[in-house]
PDB file of C-alpha atoms in Angstrom:
ATOM      1  CA  MET A 857     -73.772  29.170 -66.808  1.00 47.00           C
ATOM      2  CA  GLY A 858     -74.499  29.774 -63.052  1.00 48.00           C
ATOM      3  CA  SER A 859     -72.606  26.722 -62.162  1.00 50.00           C
ATOM      4  CA  LYS A 860     -69.646  27.412 -64.391  1.00 49.00           C
ATOM      5  CA  ALA A 861     -69.449  30.793 -62.777  1.00 50.00           C
ATOM      6  CA  ASN A 862     -69.400  29.250 -59.385  1.00 53.00           C
ATOM      7  CA  VAL A 863     -66.643  26.647 -60.431  1.00 48.00           C
ATOM      8  CA  ASP A 864     -64.616  29.504 -61.632  1.00 53.00           C
ATOM      9  CA  LYS A 865     -65.192  31.423 -58.412  1.00 50.00           C
ATOM     10  CA  GLU A 866     -64.248  28.548 -56.239  1.00 53.00           C
ATOM     11  CA  ASN A 867     -61.205  27.932 -58.272  1.00 53.00           C
ATOM     12  CA  ILE A 868     -60.028  31.539 -57.941  1.00 51.00           C
ATOM     13  CA  MET A 869     -60.445  31.395 -54.135  1.00 54.00           C
ATOM     14  CA  ASN A 870     -58.446  28.172 -54.227  1.00 54.00           C
ATOM     15  CA  PRO A 871     -54.443  29.368 -53.759  1.00 52.00           C
ATOM     16  CA  ASP A 872     -53.411  25.741 -55.377  1.00 55.00           C
ATOM     17  CA  PHE A 873     -55.546  26.306 -58.500  1.00 50.00           C
ATOM     18  CA  VAL A 874     -53.384  26.795 -61.615  1.00 49.00           C
ATOM     19  CA  GLU A 875     -55.261  27.608 -64.889  1.00 54.00           C
ATOM     20  CA  LEU A 876     -54.122  25.740 -68.057  1.00 51.00           C
ATOM     21  CA  PRO A 877     -54.114  26.864 -71.378  1.00 55.00           C
ATOM     22  CA  GLU A 878     -56.942  25.555 -73.615  1.00 58.00           C
ATOM     23  CA  VAL A 879     -55.740  22.790 -75.907  1.00 56.00           C
ATOM     24  CA  ASP A 880     -57.389  20.766 -78.683  1.00 68.00           C
ATOM     25  CA  ARG A 881     -59.428  17.591 -77.464  1.00 73.00           C
ATOM     26  CA  GLN A 882     -58.214  15.085 -80.308  1.00 77.00           C
ATOM     27  CA  GLU A 883     -54.545  16.157 -79.809  1.00 80.00           C
ATOM     28  CA  PHE A 884     -55.002  15.895 -76.036  1.00 77.00           C
ATOM     29  CA  GLU A 885     -56.441  12.183 -76.442  1.00 82.00           C
ATOM     30  CA  SER A 886     -53.770  11.082 -78.904  1.00 84.00           C
ATOM     31  CA  GLN A 887     -50.898  12.224 -76.220  1.00 83.00           C
ATOM     32  CA  VAL A 888     -52.713  10.504 -73.535  1.00 83.00           C
ATOM     33  CA  GLU A 889     -52.870   7.206 -75.840  1.00 87.00           C
ATOM     34  CA  ASP A 890     -49.156   7.478 -76.787  1.00 86.00           C
ATOM     35  CA  LEU A 891     -48.430   7.655 -73.089  1.00 86.00           C
ATOM     36  CA  ARG A 892     -50.451   4.588 -72.457  1.00 85.00           C
ATOM     37  CA  ARG A 893     -48.693   2.562 -74.908  1.00 86.00           C
ATOM     38  CA  LYS A 894     -45.090   3.738 -73.713  1.00 86.00           C
ATOM     39  CA  ILE A 895     -46.354   2.482 -70.084  1.00 88.00           C
ATOM     40  CA  LEU A 896     -47.381  -0.796 -71.215  1.00 84.00           C
ATOM     41  CA  SER A 897     -44.254  -1.219 -73.239  1.00 84.00           C
ATOM     42  CA  CYS A 898     -42.118  -0.695 -70.314  1.00 84.00           C
ATOM     43  CA  TYR A 899     -44.460  -2.947 -68.133  1.00 80.00           C
ATOM     44  CA  ARG A 900     -43.736  -5.902 -70.572  1.00 82.00           C
ATOM     45  CA  LYS A 901     -39.970  -5.195 -70.701  1.00 80.00           C
ATOM     46  CA  THR A 902     -39.687  -5.338 -66.786  1.00 81.00           C
ATOM     47  CA  ARG A 903     -41.724  -8.408 -66.732  1.00 77.00           C
ATOM     48  CA  GLN A 904     -39.268 -10.123 -69.227  1.00 76.00           C
ATOM     49  CA  CYS A 905     -36.338  -9.009 -67.168  1.00 71.00           C
ATOM     50  CA  VAL A 906     -37.753 -10.101 -63.980  1.00 67.00           C
ATOM     51  CA  THR A 907     -38.543 -13.546 -65.729  1.00 67.00           C
ATOM     52  CA  LYS A 908     -35.145 -14.044 -67.002  1.00 61.00           C
ATOM     53  CA  GLN A 909     -33.457 -13.184 -63.362  1.00 59.00           C
ATOM     54  CA  GLU A 910     -35.659 -15.882 -61.759  1.00 55.00           C
ATOM     55  CA  GLU A 911     -34.367 -18.419 -64.483  1.00 52.00           C
ATOM     56  CA  PHE A 912     -30.845 -17.879 -63.848  1.00 48.00           C
ATOM     57  CA  THR A 913     -31.115 -17.460 -59.973  1.00 49.00           C
ATOM     58  CA  LEU A 914     -29.881 -20.607 -58.141  1.00 45.00           C
ATOM     59  CA  PRO A 915     -31.200 -21.700 -54.933  1.00 47.00           C
ATOM     60  CA  ILE A 916     -28.866 -20.793 -51.775  1.00 47.00           C
ATOM     61  CA  ASN A 917     -28.818 -24.403 -50.389  1.00 49.00           C
ATOM     62  CA  ASP A 918     -27.883 -26.050 -53.526  1.00 48.00           C
ATOM     63  CA  LYS A 919     -24.107 -25.862 -53.067  1.00 47.00           C
ATOM     64  CA  SER A 920     -23.427 -28.082 -55.937  1.00 47.00           C
ATOM     65  CA  LYS A 921     -24.911 -25.331 -58.434  1.00 47.00           C
ATOM     66  CA  MET A 922     -23.229 -22.550 -56.250  1.00 49.00           C
ATOM     67  CA  GLY A 923     -20.166 -20.571 -57.480  1.00 52.00           C
ATOM     68  CA  ARG A 924     -19.274 -18.426 -54.282  1.00 61.00           C
ATOM     69  CA  GLY A 925     -21.550 -18.906 -51.638  1.00 65.00           C
ATOM     70  CA  LYS A 926     -21.615 -17.626 -47.953  1.00 75.00           C
ATOM     71  CA  ILE A 927     -18.949 -19.272 -45.491  1.00 76.00           C
ATOM     72  CA  GLU A 928     -19.867 -20.100 -41.982  1.00 81.00           C
ATOM     73  CA  ILE A 929     -18.343 -18.015 -39.247  1.00 87.00           C
ATOM     74  CA  LYS A 930     -16.802 -20.624 -37.003  1.00 88.00           C
ATOM     75  CA  ARG A 931     -13.371 -21.650 -36.206  1.00 90.00           C
ATOM     76  CA  ILE A 932     -11.542 -23.655 -39.415  1.00 89.00           C
ATOM     77  CA  GLU A 933     -10.456 -26.958 -37.794  1.00 89.00           C
ATOM     78  CA  ASN A 934      -8.019 -27.838 -40.631  1.00 90.00           C
ATOM     79  CA  ALA A 935      -4.589 -26.218 -39.669  1.00 89.00           C
ATOM     80  CA  THR A 936      -3.563 -25.627 -43.258  1.00 90.00           C
ATOM     81  CA  SER A 937      -6.792 -24.259 -44.149  1.00 91.00           C
ATOM     82  CA  ARG A 938      -6.841 -21.957 -41.188  1.00 91.00           C
ATOM     83  CA  GLN A 939      -3.267 -20.684 -41.802  1.00 91.00           C
ATOM     84  CA  VAL A 940      -4.249 -19.895 -45.573  1.00 92.00           C
ATOM     85  CA  THR A 941      -7.337 -18.243 -44.634  1.00 92.00           C
ATOM     86  CA  PHE A 942      -5.523 -16.183 -41.788  1.00 93.00           C
ATOM     87  CA  SER A 943      -2.859 -15.094 -44.447  1.00 92.00           C
ATOM     88  CA  LYS A 944      -5.436 -13.936 -47.164  1.00 93.00           C
ATOM     89  CA  ARG A 945      -7.800 -12.298 -44.562  1.00 94.00           C
ATOM     90  CA  ARG A 946      -4.731 -10.479 -42.966  1.00 94.00           C
ATOM     91  CA  SER A 947      -3.609  -9.020 -46.230  1.00 93.00           C
ATOM     92  CA  GLY A 948      -6.994  -8.081 -47.089  1.00 94.00           C
ATOM     93  CA  LEU A 949      -7.318  -6.164 -43.752  1.00 95.00           C
ATOM     94  CA  PHE A 950      -4.026  -4.270 -44.042  1.00 94.00           C
ATOM     95  CA  LYS A 951      -4.899  -3.265 -47.487  1.00 94.00           C
ATOM     96  CA  LYS A 952      -8.388  -1.833 -46.484  1.00 94.00           C
ATOM     97  CA  ALA A 953      -6.634  -0.118 -43.720  1.00 93.00           C
ATOM     98  CA  LYS A 954      -4.090   1.565 -45.978  1.00 93.00           C
ATOM     99  CA  GLU A 955      -6.744   2.395 -48.305  1.00 94.00           C
ATOM    100  CA  LEU A 956      -8.806   4.032 -45.318  1.00 94.00           C
ATOM    101  CA  SER A 957      -5.987   6.044 -44.337  1.00 92.00           C
ATOM    102  CA  ILE A 958      -5.067   7.516 -47.818  1.00 92.00           C
ATOM    103  CA  LEU A 959      -8.844   8.059 -48.767  1.00 93.00           C
ATOM    104  CA  CYS A 960      -9.989   9.736 -45.571  1.00 92.00           C
ATOM    105  CA  ASP A 961      -6.699  11.112 -44.199  1.00 91.00           C
ATOM    106  CA  ALA A 962      -7.002   9.140 -41.064  1.00 92.00           C
ATOM    107  CA  GLU A 963      -4.351   7.622 -38.787  1.00 93.00           C
ATOM    108  CA  VAL A 964      -4.675   4.256 -38.878  1.00 93.00           C
ATOM    109  CA  GLY A 965      -3.016   1.364 -36.765  1.00 93.00           C
ATOM    110  CA  LEU A 966      -3.627  -2.311 -36.767  1.00 93.00           C
ATOM    111  CA  VAL A 967      -2.019  -5.310 -34.504  1.00 93.00           C
ATOM    112  CA  VAL A 968      -2.518  -8.718 -35.195  1.00 94.00           C
ATOM    113  CA  PHE A 969      -1.318 -11.591 -33.345  1.00 93.00           C
ATOM    114  CA  SER A 970      -1.481 -15.177 -34.918  1.00 91.00           C
ATOM    115  CA  SER A 971      -2.584 -18.136 -33.351  1.00 88.00           C
ATOM    116  CA  THR A 972       1.170 -19.046 -32.867  1.00 88.00           C
ATOM    117  CA  GLY A 973       1.899 -15.906 -31.208  1.00 89.00           C
ATOM    118  CA  ARG A 974       3.532 -14.136 -34.016  1.00 91.00           C
ATOM    119  CA  LEU A 975       3.052 -10.333 -34.348  1.00 92.00           C
ATOM    120  CA  TYR A 976       1.661  -8.370 -37.325  1.00 92.00           C
ATOM    121  CA  ASP A 977       1.003  -4.500 -37.555  1.00 93.00           C
ATOM    122  CA  PHE A 978       0.305  -1.817 -39.689  1.00 92.00           C
ATOM    123  CA  ALA A 979       0.702   1.826 -39.098  1.00 93.00           C
ATOM    124  CA  SER A 980      -0.103   4.718 -41.395  1.00 90.00           C
ATOM    125  CA  THR A 981       2.383   7.026 -39.444  1.00 89.00           C
ATOM    126  CA  SER A 982       4.081   5.430 -36.562  1.00 90.00           C
ATOM    127  CA  MET A 983       2.823   2.695 -34.268  1.00 91.00           C
ATOM    128  CA  LYS A 984       4.556   4.221 -31.090  1.00 91.00           C
ATOM    129  CA  SER A 985       2.825   7.685 -31.720  1.00 92.00           C
ATOM    130  CA  ILE A 986      -0.738   5.975 -32.375  1.00 92.00           C
ATOM    131  CA  ILE A 987      -0.137   3.886 -29.140  1.00 92.00           C
ATOM    132  CA  GLU A 988       0.549   7.256 -27.233  1.00 90.00           C
ATOM    133  CA  ARG A 989      -2.319   9.073 -28.765  1.00 89.00           C
ATOM    134  CA  TYR A 990      -4.581   6.220 -27.898  1.00 89.00           C
ATOM    135  CA  ASN A 991      -3.305   6.186 -24.329  1.00 87.00           C
ATOM    136  CA  GLU A 992      -3.892  10.050 -23.839  1.00 84.00           C
ATOM    137  CA  THR A 993      -7.410   9.815 -25.625  1.00 84.00           C
ATOM    138  CA  THR A 994      -8.648   6.701 -23.477  1.00 82.00           C
ATOM    139  CA  GLU A 995      -6.671   7.962 -20.323  1.00 73.00           C
ATOM    140  CA  ASP A 996      -9.241   8.185 -16.957  1.00 67.00           C
ATOM    141  CA  PRO A 997      -9.740  11.685 -16.125  1.00 64.00           C
ATOM    142  CA  HIS A 998      -9.851  11.004 -12.533  1.00 65.00           C
ATOM    143  CA  HIS A 999      -6.252   9.212 -12.910  1.00 63.00           C
ATOM    144  CA  THR A1000      -5.074  12.314 -14.441  1.00 63.00           C
ATOM    145  CA  MET A1001      -6.312  14.692 -11.496  1.00 67.00           C
ATOM    146  CA  ASN A1002      -4.716  12.206  -9.091  1.00 73.00           C
ATOM    147  CA  ALA A1003      -1.280  12.245 -11.000  1.00 73.00           C
ATOM    148  CA  SER A1004      -1.557  16.135 -11.278  1.00 77.00           C
ATOM    149  CA  SER A1005      -2.508  16.382  -7.394  1.00 82.00           C
ATOM    150  CA  GLU A1006       0.505  14.041  -6.656  1.00 86.00           C
ATOM    151  CA  ALA A1007       2.916  16.012  -8.808  1.00 86.00           C
ATOM    152  CA  LYS A1008       1.765  19.166  -6.844  1.00 88.00           C
ATOM    153  CA  GLU A1009       2.317  17.586  -3.578  1.00 90.00           C
ATOM    154  CA  ALA A1010       5.823  16.156  -4.271  1.00 91.00           C
ATOM    155  CA  ALA A1011       6.744  19.710  -5.469  1.00 90.00           C
ATOM    156  CA  SER A1012       5.480  20.928  -2.254  1.00 91.00           C
ATOM    157  CA  LEU A1013       7.210  18.384  -0.035  1.00 92.00           C
ATOM    158  CA  ARG A1014      10.425  19.158  -1.878  1.00 91.00           C
ATOM    159  CA  GLN A1015      10.186  22.974  -1.115  1.00 91.00           C
ATOM    160  CA  GLN A1016       9.609  22.193   2.406  1.00 91.00           C
ATOM    161  CA  LEU A1017      12.618  19.779   2.588  1.00 91.00           C
ATOM    162  CA  HIS A1018      14.721  22.795   0.851  1.00 87.00           C
ATOM    163  CA  ASN A1019      13.649  25.319   3.531  1.00 85.00           C
ATOM    164  CA  LEU A1020      14.321  22.921   6.383  1.00 88.00           C
ATOM    165  CA  GLN A1021      17.792  22.215   5.035  1.00 86.00           C
ATOM    166  CA  GLU A1022      18.503  25.739   5.062  1.00 81.00           C
ATOM    167  CA  TYR A1023      17.151  26.504   8.447  1.00 79.00           C
ATOM    168  CA  HIS A1024      19.201  23.737   9.566  1.00 80.00           C
ATOM    169  CA  ARG A1025      22.260  25.308   8.135  1.00 77.00           C
ATOM    170  CA  GLN A1026      21.518  28.511   9.437  1.00 74.00           C
ATOM    171  CA  LEU A1027      21.173  27.144  12.978  1.00 75.00           C
ATOM    172  CA  LEU A1028      24.515  25.414  12.691  1.00 75.00           C
ATOM    173  CA  GLY A1029      26.180  28.880  11.585  1.00 72.00           C
ATOM    174  CA  GLN A1030      26.861  27.488   8.108  1.00 72.00           C
ATOM    175  CA  GLN A1031      24.928  29.742   5.878  1.00 68.00           C
ATOM    176  CA  PHE A1032      24.075  33.406   6.523  1.00 70.00           C
ATOM    177  CA  SER A1033      24.137  34.644   2.908  1.00 72.00           C
ATOM    178  CA  GLY A1034      20.907  36.624   1.966  1.00 70.00           C
ATOM    179  CA  LEU A1035      19.907  37.342   5.712  1.00 74.00           C
ATOM    180  CA  ASP A1036      19.296  40.876   7.112  1.00 79.00           C
ATOM    181  CA  VAL A1037      19.577  42.443  10.737  1.00 84.00           C
ATOM    182  CA  GLU A1038      15.899  41.254  11.366  1.00 85.00           C
ATOM    183  CA  ASP A1039      16.504  37.787  10.218  1.00 79.00           C
ATOM    184  CA  LEU A1040      19.541  37.607  12.270  1.00 81.00           C
ATOM    185  CA  GLN A1041      17.811  39.059  15.262  1.00 85.00           C
ATOM    186  CA  ASN A1042      15.021  36.451  14.760  1.00 84.00           C
ATOM    187  CA  LEU A1043      17.600  33.578  14.388  1.00 80.00           C
ATOM    188  CA  GLU A1044      19.472  34.621  17.602  1.00 84.00           C
ATOM    189  CA  SER A1045      16.172  34.776  19.648  1.00 87.00           C
ATOM    190  CA  LYS A1046      15.187  31.331  18.333  1.00 83.00           C
ATOM    191  CA  LEU A1047      18.604  29.686  19.217  1.00 84.00           C
ATOM    192  CA  GLU A1048      18.450  31.438  22.910  1.00 88.00           C
ATOM    193  CA  MET A1049      14.976  29.957  23.149  1.00 88.00           C
ATOM    194  CA  SER A1050      16.479  26.528  22.115  1.00 86.00           C
ATOM    195  CA  LEU A1051      19.262  27.047  24.565  1.00 88.00           C
ATOM    196  CA  ARG A1052      16.859  27.716  27.340  1.00 90.00           C
ATOM    197  CA  ASN A1053      14.917  24.648  26.527  1.00 91.00           C
ATOM    198  CA  ILE A1054      17.911  22.330  26.271  1.00 91.00           C
ATOM    199  CA  ARG A1055      18.902  23.426  29.807  1.00 92.00           C
ATOM    200  CA  LEU A1056      15.623  23.037  31.371  1.00 92.00           C
ATOM    201  CA  LYS A1057      15.416  19.581  29.878  1.00 92.00           C
ATOM    202  CA  LYS A1058      19.058  18.836  31.176  1.00 92.00           C
ATOM    203  CA  ASP A1059      18.168  20.057  34.769  1.00 92.00           C
ATOM    204  CA  ASN A1060      14.871  17.811  34.651  1.00 92.00           C
ATOM    205  CA  VAL A1061      16.896  14.811  33.529  1.00 93.00           C
ATOM    206  CA  MET A1062      19.399  15.506  36.328  1.00 93.00           C
ATOM    207  CA  LEU A1063      16.649  15.972  38.951  1.00 92.00           C
ATOM    208  CA  ASP A1064      15.340  12.713  37.875  1.00 93.00           C
ATOM    209  CA  GLN A1065      18.653  11.062  37.909  1.00 93.00           C
ATOM    210  CA  ILE A1066      19.298  12.399  41.400  1.00 93.00           C
ATOM    211  CA  GLN A1067      16.142  11.180  42.750  1.00 92.00           C
ATOM    212  CA  GLU A1068      16.695   7.791  41.152  1.00 92.00           C
ATOM    213  CA  LEU A1069      19.975   7.451  42.914  1.00 92.00           C
ATOM    214  CA  SER A1070      18.542   8.740  46.224  1.00 91.00           C
ATOM    215  CA  SER A1071      15.830   6.376  46.186  1.00 91.00           C
ATOM    216  CA  LYS A1072      18.438   3.645  45.639  1.00 92.00           C
ATOM    217  CA  GLY A1073      20.516   4.805  48.315  1.00 91.00           C
ATOM    218  CA  SER A1074      17.825   4.767  50.587  1.00 92.00           C
ATOM    219  CA  LEU A1075      17.062   0.941  49.432  1.00 93.00           C
ATOM    220  CA  ILE A1076      20.587   0.038  49.994  1.00 94.00           C
ATOM    221  CA  HIS A1077      20.670   1.588  53.574  1.00 93.00           C
ATOM    222  CA  GLN A1078      17.797   0.009  54.430  1.00 93.00           C
ATOM    223  CA  GLU A1079      19.065  -3.492  53.063  1.00 94.00           C
ATOM    224  CA  ASN A1080      22.416  -2.711  55.028  1.00 94.00           C
ATOM    225  CA  MET A1081      20.286  -2.071  58.179  1.00 94.00           C
ATOM    226  CA  GLU A1082      18.402  -5.385  57.982  1.00 94.00           C
ATOM    227  CA  LEU A1083      21.737  -7.072  57.261  1.00 95.00           C
ATOM    228  CA  ARG A1084      23.316  -5.637  60.476  1.00 94.00           C
ATOM    229  CA  LYS A1085      20.406  -6.914  62.312  1.00 93.00           C
ATOM    230  CA  LYS A1086      20.843 -10.383  60.953  1.00 94.00           C
ATOM    231  CA  VAL A1087      24.298 -10.349  61.835  1.00 94.00           C
ATOM    232  CA  SER A1088      23.483  -9.403  65.373  1.00 93.00           C
ATOM    233  CA  LEU A1089      20.937 -12.050  65.613  1.00 94.00           C
ATOM    234  CA  VAL A1090      23.390 -14.451  64.170  1.00 94.00           C
ATOM    235  CA  HIS A1091      26.126 -13.320  66.595  1.00 93.00           C
ATOM    236  CA  GLU A1092      23.744 -13.528  69.596  1.00 92.00           C
ATOM    237  CA  GLU A1093      22.414 -17.124  68.409  1.00 92.00           C
ATOM    238  CA  ASN A1094      26.273 -17.927  68.415  1.00 91.00           C
ATOM    239  CA  ILE A1095      26.853 -16.897  71.970  1.00 89.00           C
ATOM    240  CA  ASN A1096      23.974 -18.511  73.207  1.00 89.00           C
ATOM    241  CA  LEU A1097      25.230 -21.921  71.528  1.00 90.00           C
ATOM    242  CA  GLN A1098      28.405 -21.480  73.064  1.00 87.00           C
ATOM    243  CA  LYS A1099      26.701 -21.021  76.478  1.00 86.00           C
ATOM    244  CA  LYS A1100      24.721 -24.090  76.095  1.00 85.00           C
ATOM    245  CA  VAL A1101      27.660 -26.198  74.944  1.00 86.00           C
ATOM    246  CA  TYR A1102      30.404 -24.866  77.466  1.00 80.00           C
ATOM    247  CA  GLY A1103      28.381 -23.128  80.299  1.00 71.00           C
ATOM    248  CA  PRO A1104      28.836 -19.461  81.632  1.00 63.00           C
ATOM    249  CA  GLN A1105      32.530 -20.014  83.049  1.00 61.00           C
ATOM    250  CA  GLY A1106      33.456 -21.788  79.759  1.00 56.00           C
ATOM    251  CA  ILE A1107      32.344 -19.170  77.383  1.00 55.00           C
ATOM    252  CA  ASN A1108      34.121 -16.597  79.559  1.00 59.00           C
ATOM    253  CA  GLU A1109      37.266 -18.370  79.125  1.00 55.00           C
ATOM    254  CA  HIS A1110      36.878 -18.993  75.585  1.00 53.00           C
ATOM    255  CA  SER A1111      36.032 -15.521  74.902  1.00 54.00           C
ATOM    256  CA  THR A1112      38.993 -14.059  76.465  1.00 52.00           C
ATOM    257  CA  GLY A1113      41.431 -16.768  75.163  1.00 47.00           C
ATOM    258  CA  SER A1114      40.154 -17.277  71.600  1.00 47.00           C
ATOM    259  CA  PRO A1115      41.491 -14.593  68.980  1.00 46.00           C
ATOM    260  CA  THR A1116      38.928 -15.981  66.595  1.00 46.00           C
ATOM    261  CA  GLN A1117      35.927 -14.390  68.226  1.00 46.00           C
ATOM    262  CA  HIS A1118      37.685 -11.139  68.820  1.00 45.00           C
ATOM    263  CA  SER A1119      38.722 -10.912  65.139  1.00 46.00           C
ATOM    264  CA  PHE A1120      35.140 -11.820  64.284  1.00 44.00           C
ATOM    265  CA  LEU A1121      33.561  -8.941  66.359  1.00 46.00           C
ATOM    266  CA  THR A1122      36.131  -6.524  65.106  1.00 46.00           C
ATOM    267  CA  ARG A1123      35.354  -7.332  61.489  1.00 48.00           C
ATOM    268  CA  GLU A1124      31.430  -7.111  61.997  1.00 45.00           C
ATOM    269  CA  ASN A1125      31.965  -3.693  63.399  1.00 48.00           C
ATOM    270  CA  GLU A1126      34.252  -2.660  60.354  1.00 48.00           C
ATOM    271  CA  ILE A1127      32.698  -4.402  57.397  1.00 45.00           C
ATOM    272  CA  GLY A1128      29.084  -5.018  58.399  1.00 44.00           C
ATOM    273  CA  PRO A1129      27.433  -7.679  56.094  1.00 43.00           C
ATOM    274  CA  ASN A1130      30.375  -9.582  55.365  1.00 45.00           C
ATOM    275  CA  LEU A1131      30.257 -12.527  57.819  1.00 40.00           C
ATOM    276  CA  GLU A1132      32.775 -15.246  58.905  1.00 43.00           C
ATOM    277  CA  LEU A1133      31.056 -17.834  61.306  1.00 40.00           C
ATOM    278  CA  SER A1134      33.286 -20.658  62.558  1.00 43.00           C
ATOM    279  CA  LEU A1135      33.198 -22.939  65.470  1.00 42.00           C
ATOM    280  CA  PRO A1136      35.705 -22.400  68.226  1.00 44.00           C
ATOM    281  CA  GLU A1137      39.116 -24.241  68.336  1.00 46.00           C
ATOM    282  CA  ASN A1138      38.305 -26.622  71.082  1.00 45.00           C
ATOM    283  CA  VAL A1139      35.065 -27.632  69.419  1.00 41.00           C
ATOM    284  CA  GLU A1140      36.905 -28.556  66.152  1.00 44.00           C
ATOM    285  CA  LYS A1141      39.344 -30.661  68.218  1.00 44.00           C
ATOM    286  CA  ASP A1142      36.753 -32.535  70.095  1.00 45.00           C
ATOM    287  CA  GLY A1143      35.151 -34.232  66.838  1.00 46.00           C
ATOM    288  CA  LEU A1144      31.850 -36.122  66.728  1.00 50.00           C
ATOM    289  CA  GLY A1145      30.930 -35.608  70.283  1.00 51.00           C
ATOM    290  CA  ILE A1146      30.634 -31.954  70.168  1.00 48.00           C
ATOM    291  CA  ALA A1147      28.939 -32.141  67.079  1.00 51.00           C
ATOM    292  CA  LYS A1148      26.137 -34.250  68.502  1.00 56.00           C
ATOM    293  CA  ALA A1149      26.154 -31.986  71.663  1.00 52.00           C
ATOM    294  CA  VAL A1150      25.496 -29.067  69.532  1.00 48.00           C
ATOM    295  CA  ARG A1151      22.812 -30.777  67.366  1.00 56.00           C
ATOM    296  CA  ARG A1152      21.091 -31.586  70.602  1.00 58.00           C
ATOM    297  CA  CYS A1153      21.018 -28.121  71.872  1.00 50.00           C
ATOM    298  CA  ARG A1154      19.622 -27.073  68.547  1.00 52.00           C
ATOM    299  CA  CYS A1155      16.659 -29.598  68.930  1.00 52.00           C
ATOM    300  CA  LYS A1156      15.929 -28.187  72.345  1.00 50.00           C
ATOM    301  CA  ALA A1157      15.818 -24.922  71.139  1.00 47.00           C
ATOM    302  CA  SER A1158      13.427 -25.812  68.384  1.00 47.00           C
ATOM    303  CA  THR A1159       9.921 -27.113  68.483  1.00 47.00           C
ATOM    304  CA  GLN A1160      10.461 -30.324  66.556  1.00 49.00           C
ATOM    305  CA  PRO A1161      11.798 -33.459  68.246  1.00 51.00           C
ATOM    306  CA  CYS A1162      15.294 -34.363  67.594  1.00 50.00           C
ATOM    307  CA  ARG A1163      16.682 -37.524  66.089  1.00 53.00           C
ATOM    308  CA  GLU A1164      20.120 -38.673  67.022  1.00 49.00           C
ATOM    309  CA  ASN A1165      22.336 -40.811  64.445  1.00 47.00           C
TER     310      ASN A1165
END
């Protein structure tokens, strides 16, 4: 009695304990026996079903006894078989896509190109709308940001161009609509400032041109003086040459009687750089002998020895 009391106490303390009603022992044993028989009967039936299934199951590698086996996924070499398979699989694929769009209310689009390049497509709504939606979904966000920034920049540049065109027309006096007195005064001050800058630039350009022309004039004057010196040297050499040819008395007579020399000196004083050098008339008449005499005189004046022909 003491042990039973302890067990009852432990069962009461256990929260998972459920007290069962008292039943007849013989009735309980008969129920257990019936349950055991049912379990054995189910086990025998299950074993029989498994045995029958194993008898009718064919090995996978035995292709002669197979009905419809697995197809190896690789390229079909026969062109006719490949085309037939493509047609059947394409029809099945389009059928499944249509069922998917109807059952799940999905927007489906399929595009198939055959090996010959022929196009086959299916769209539950419209292929164009599906492609546009796909592009919008898969578009790069950075590209979208760049496009938006470029659009803003283009709008800003267009506005700046419009403002510059209006300002240009105002400067030309073509458009003054919408301008009040203050705006007109500002425009007038800007025009006056522009005119002052233009005049200053014009004065600077003119001063530069004057300086350039004055420098060119000084160079021309210097060249003119050098040419005059050369003319005087040539004139002196001509006089010395005539002295050596005719002597002092002959040169005086030739200088008084020759109009060519007088005209040469006159033109030298008038024109300057334009020179006309000629031999006296008597020298031209004498011929070869006078030419040899002139050559001898030139050789004496120079440091190199003279060679007569």
